[in-house]
């Protein structure tokens, strides 16, 4: 699967894990978003349901077994190559470097201990106050706020 300069959008799933008013974020160990804090998630695999994909990605990146409950949002993540100059091959021009359709799920913890694994360089819990200091994409920040709000009503 070609992630850079794809010939069609790729489907990604996110696991927004909330417990006690805090949310898990992972620090990306690979592009895109290398070194940035992000929602745990990744590519949907062939034959995998969206919920199962979110649960698998949650486990792979955080060590937590989770259950995906409701869909919190569906987002486009389209990154033109001219926005990442050091990643643009010579003569590439204005092409789409990455194009993802992302489906984020509210997830509840079933078991496990938080630790980074897979593509994650780090994983940790963040409070709402700590989230404000991070440079998250606006749609990611909004869906995390929604997840925290919904988790209060569900007592996650």
Short mmCIF file of C-alpha atoms in Angstrom, two decimals:
data_model
loop_
_atom_site.label_atom_id
_atom_site.label_comp_id
_atom_site.label_asym_id
_atom_site.label_seq_id
_atom_site.Cartn_x
_atom_site.Cartn_y
_atom_site.Cartn_z
CA UNK A 1 0.00 0.00 0.00
CA UNK A 2 1.46 3.30 -1.10
CA UNK A 3 0.88 5.99 1.55
CA UNK A 4 2.81 8.80 -0.13
CA UNK A 5 1.28 10.10 -3.36
CA UNK A 6 -1.56 7.52 -3.26
CA UNK A 7 -3.77 6.92 -6.28
CA UNK A 8 -6.86 6.93 -4.02
CA UNK A 9 -7.77 7.96 -0.47
CA UNK A 10 -6.74 5.56 2.29
CA UNK A 11 -9.04 4.61 5.19
CA UNK A 12 -7.73 5.13 8.70
CA UNK A 13 -9.34 4.46 12.07
CA UNK A 14 -8.73 6.20 15.38
CA UNK A 15 -9.21 4.96 18.94
CA UNK A 16 -10.03 7.81 21.30
CA UNK A 17 -9.48 6.18 24.68
CA UNK A 18 -10.92 8.13 27.60
CA UNK A 19 -10.89 7.17 31.26
CA UNK A 20 -11.45 9.36 34.31
CA UNK A 21 -11.59 12.54 32.24
CA UNK A 22 -8.19 11.88 30.66
CA UNK A 23 -7.42 10.81 27.08
CA UNK A 24 -4.59 8.69 25.68
CA UNK A 25 -2.43 10.19 22.96
CA UNK A 26 0.56 8.64 21.26
CA UNK A 27 3.65 10.32 19.88
CA UNK A 28 4.03 9.27 16.24
CA UNK A 29 7.15 7.28 15.47
CA UNK A 30 6.67 7.49 11.69
CA UNK A 31 5.35 9.88 9.05
CA UNK A 32 2.91 11.43 8.71
CA UNK A 33 3.12 13.54 11.87
CA UNK A 34 6.45 12.07 12.97
CA UNK A 35 7.21 13.17 16.53
CA UNK A 36 3.80 14.77 17.10
CA UNK A 37 1.14 13.77 19.62
CA UNK A 38 -1.85 12.18 17.96
CA UNK A 39 -4.91 9.99 18.42
CA UNK A 40 -3.92 6.30 18.42
CA UNK A 41 -4.83 4.84 15.07
CA UNK A 42 -3.78 3.62 11.69
CA UNK A 43 -4.80 1.96 8.47
CA UNK A 44 -7.83 -0.28 8.16
CA UNK A 45 -6.86 -3.76 6.96
CA UNK A 46 -8.62 -5.71 4.22
CA UNK A 47 -11.57 -7.69 5.61
CA UNK A 48 -11.54 -5.79 8.90
CA UNK A 49 -14.55 -3.89 10.24
CA UNK A 50 -14.06 -0.27 11.24
CA UNK A 51 -14.62 -1.02 14.94
CA UNK A 52 -12.26 -3.99 14.91
CA UNK A 53 -9.63 -1.86 13.18
CA UNK A 54 -9.90 0.86 15.85
CA UNK A 55 -9.61 -1.77 18.60
CA UNK A 56 -6.59 -3.38 16.95
CA UNK A 57 -4.84 -0.04 16.45
CA UNK A 58 -5.59 0.95 20.04
CA UNK A 59 -3.95 -2.24 21.30
CA UNK A 60 -1.01 -2.06 18.87
CA UNK A 61 -0.06 1.50 19.81
CA UNK A 62 -1.02 1.72 23.50
CA UNK A 63 -0.99 -1.82 24.94
CA UNK A 64 -4.62 -1.32 26.02
CA UNK A 65 -7.38 -3.73 25.04
CA UNK A 66 -10.30 -1.46 24.16
CA UNK A 67 -13.86 -1.74 22.94
CA UNK A 68 -14.88 0.72 20.22
CA UNK A 69 -18.31 2.16 21.01
CA UNK A 70 -19.69 5.02 18.97
CA UNK A 71 -18.37 6.84 15.93
CA UNK A 72 -17.35 10.34 16.95
CA UNK A 73 -16.48 11.71 13.54
CA UNK A 74 -15.36 11.16 9.98
CA UNK A 75 -12.63 13.46 8.70
CA UNK A 76 -10.53 14.18 5.63
CA UNK A 77 -6.80 14.53 6.09
CA UNK A 78 -5.38 15.81 2.81
CA UNK A 79 -1.78 17.02 2.86
CA UNK A 80 -0.34 18.58 -0.31
CA UNK A 81 3.36 18.04 -0.85
CA UNK A 82 4.17 21.76 -0.98
CA UNK A 83 3.29 22.03 2.73
CA UNK A 84 6.17 19.70 3.64
CA UNK A 85 9.15 21.08 1.69
CA UNK A 86 11.76 18.71 3.13
CA UNK A 87 9.59 15.71 2.14
CA UNK A 88 8.92 16.87 -1.41
CA UNK A 89 10.92 15.10 -4.12
CA UNK A 90 12.57 17.44 -6.64
CA UNK A 91 10.10 18.51 -9.30
CA UNK A 92 7.09 17.07 -7.48
CA UNK A 93 5.15 20.33 -7.56
CA UNK A 94 1.71 20.62 -6.03
CA UNK A 95 0.49 17.07 -5.63
CA UNK A 96 -1.29 15.29 -2.79
CA UNK A 97 1.35 13.72 -0.57
CA UNK A 98 -1.15 12.09 1.84
CA UNK A 99 -4.91 11.57 1.58
CA UNK A 100 -6.73 9.80 4.40
CA UNK A 101 -10.37 9.38 5.34
CA UNK A 102 -10.32 8.99 9.13
CA UNK A 103 -13.06 7.44 11.26
CA UNK A 104 -12.63 8.06 15.01
CA UNK A 105 -14.30 5.95 17.70
CA UNK A 106 -14.88 6.53 21.39
CA UNK A 107 -13.21 3.57 23.11
CA UNK A 108 -13.51 2.14 26.59
CA UNK A 109 -10.74 0.18 28.28
CA UNK A 110 -11.27 -3.55 28.72
CA UNK A 111 -7.81 -4.39 30.13
CA UNK A 112 -4.09 -3.73 29.89
CA UNK A 113 -1.50 -1.20 30.97
CA UNK A 114 -0.59 1.88 28.94
CA UNK A 115 2.74 1.62 27.12
CA UNK A 116 3.86 2.68 23.64
CA UNK A 117 4.28 0.00 21.00
CA UNK A 118 3.95 -0.48 17.26
CA UNK A 119 4.34 2.84 15.45
CA UNK A 120 4.11 4.84 18.69
CA UNK A 121 7.30 6.36 20.12
CA UNK A 122 5.47 7.30 23.35
CA UNK A 123 2.01 7.01 24.90
CA UNK A 124 0.54 8.86 27.85
CA UNK A 125 -2.61 10.17 29.49
CA UNK A 126 -3.52 13.85 29.03
CA UNK A 127 -5.96 16.00 30.95
CA UNK A 128 -8.11 18.56 29.13
CA UNK A 129 -5.81 21.31 30.41
CA UNK A 130 -2.70 19.57 29.07
CA UNK A 131 -4.33 19.05 25.67
CA UNK A 132 -4.61 22.81 25.24
CA UNK A 133 -0.81 23.12 25.16
CA UNK A 134 -0.43 20.64 22.27
CA UNK A 135 -0.43 21.58 18.59
CA UNK A 136 -3.23 19.25 17.47
CA UNK A 137 -5.14 19.66 14.21
CA UNK A 138 -8.39 21.53 14.92
CA UNK A 139 -10.60 18.59 13.93
CA UNK A 140 -8.53 16.22 16.13
CA UNK A 141 -8.80 18.60 19.10
CA UNK A 142 -12.56 18.95 18.55
CA UNK A 143 -13.19 15.20 18.38
CA UNK A 144 -11.10 14.66 21.52
CA UNK A 145 -13.15 17.31 23.36
CA UNK A 146 -16.32 15.55 22.16
CA UNK A 147 -14.99 12.20 23.41
CA UNK A 148 -14.17 13.62 26.85
CA UNK A 149 -17.65 15.18 27.10
CA UNK A 150 -19.41 11.96 26.06
CA UNK A 151 -17.28 9.88 28.43
CA UNK A 152 -18.48 12.01 31.36
CA UNK A 153 -22.06 11.06 30.49
CA UNK A 154 -21.12 7.38 30.14
CA UNK A 155 -18.89 7.36 33.24
CA UNK A 156 -15.81 6.06 31.35
#
